[in-house]
């Protein structure tokens, strides 16, 4: 299933971000630590220029700590960028964010000109939760469904930092469908526009390949060391075995797969499967190259069609 979701309010928010960016000193991008690459908005890379940026890998307590370390190192290589791992389980760390903003401008005195900061992130990355923790009051609306925040807000923080909150935004088209699936699994894409069975298949195959111990520990179902995650029937049979192990069965001892699909995604989102990260920097490098090749092939075919049309005329 091809996944795309870009409702009208996101198009408006994207235009507002473009307009606001020249007016701020710093950008904070809130990423989901379980999918730091997929939750990066490509718009920011295109328009930030040399604007200082802080990337917050939020929900770090749900992510694989070793892989989070790899991502922090990778993000630190970007010019004018700093990266930090944060989570609601450690609010004291989140409350250092105004200090981190100040550290990006050591020459600016606290009591003089405020630091103007734009904060952005994909839906359900936890941006509103971060804001509420550092503001020490319930300012931003939070929720488990994607796209809760739908308007800009201006919030005064400690250390003379002014935060400009923006709605959670995605982008018009997902060239990388792996990323689209990860975002949907994490809850960044509205559930009504995705196929839960497709997401559960994607997640089960990933777990079998990278976290087989999570399947064993959570469901008491073992994964063969030579399990072929490219074999769709084998993945389905594994899902069926897990569903039955959880006693998700219907009449005739048939596995209740719809119930399993929903439960698997819910348990991942809540961290009940263990600390899991859905992508690594190495996977990003590979997928970026694959997407570039696919787009180049599409462009070549389009150019060839235009050329044939010209000859016919």
Short mmCIF file of C-alpha atoms in Angstrom, two decimals, residues 20 29 60 71-72 76 93 121 146 158 224 230-231 234 238 242 262 311:
data_model
loop_
_atom_site.label_atom_id
_atom_site.label_comp_id
_atom_site.label_asym_id
_atom_site.label_seq_id
_atom_site.Cartn_x
_atom_site.Cartn_y
_atom_site.Cartn_z
CA UNK A 20 8.50 32.67 9.92
CA UNK A 29 13.18 20.11 15.25
CA UNK A 60 14.42 8.32 23.70
CA UNK A 71 22.06 9.02 15.45
CA UNK A 72 23.37 11.68 17.84
CA UNK A 76 26.40 16.35 15.17
CA UNK A 93 16.76 17.04 30.95
CA UNK A 121 8.09 18.41 14.14
CA UNK A 146 -1.78 12.74 14.65
CA UNK A 158 13.05 30.93 30.82
CA UNK A 224 14.34 -19.04 13.22
CA UNK A 230 11.27 -11.12 2.28
CA UNK A 231 8.96 -14.16 2.23
CA UNK A 234 6.49 -16.66 6.18
CA UNK A 238 4.72 -15.64 12.04
CA UNK A 242 1.90 -14.60 17.54
CA UNK A 262 -4.11 -3.18 16.12
CA UNK A 311 9.00 13.79 -32.68
#
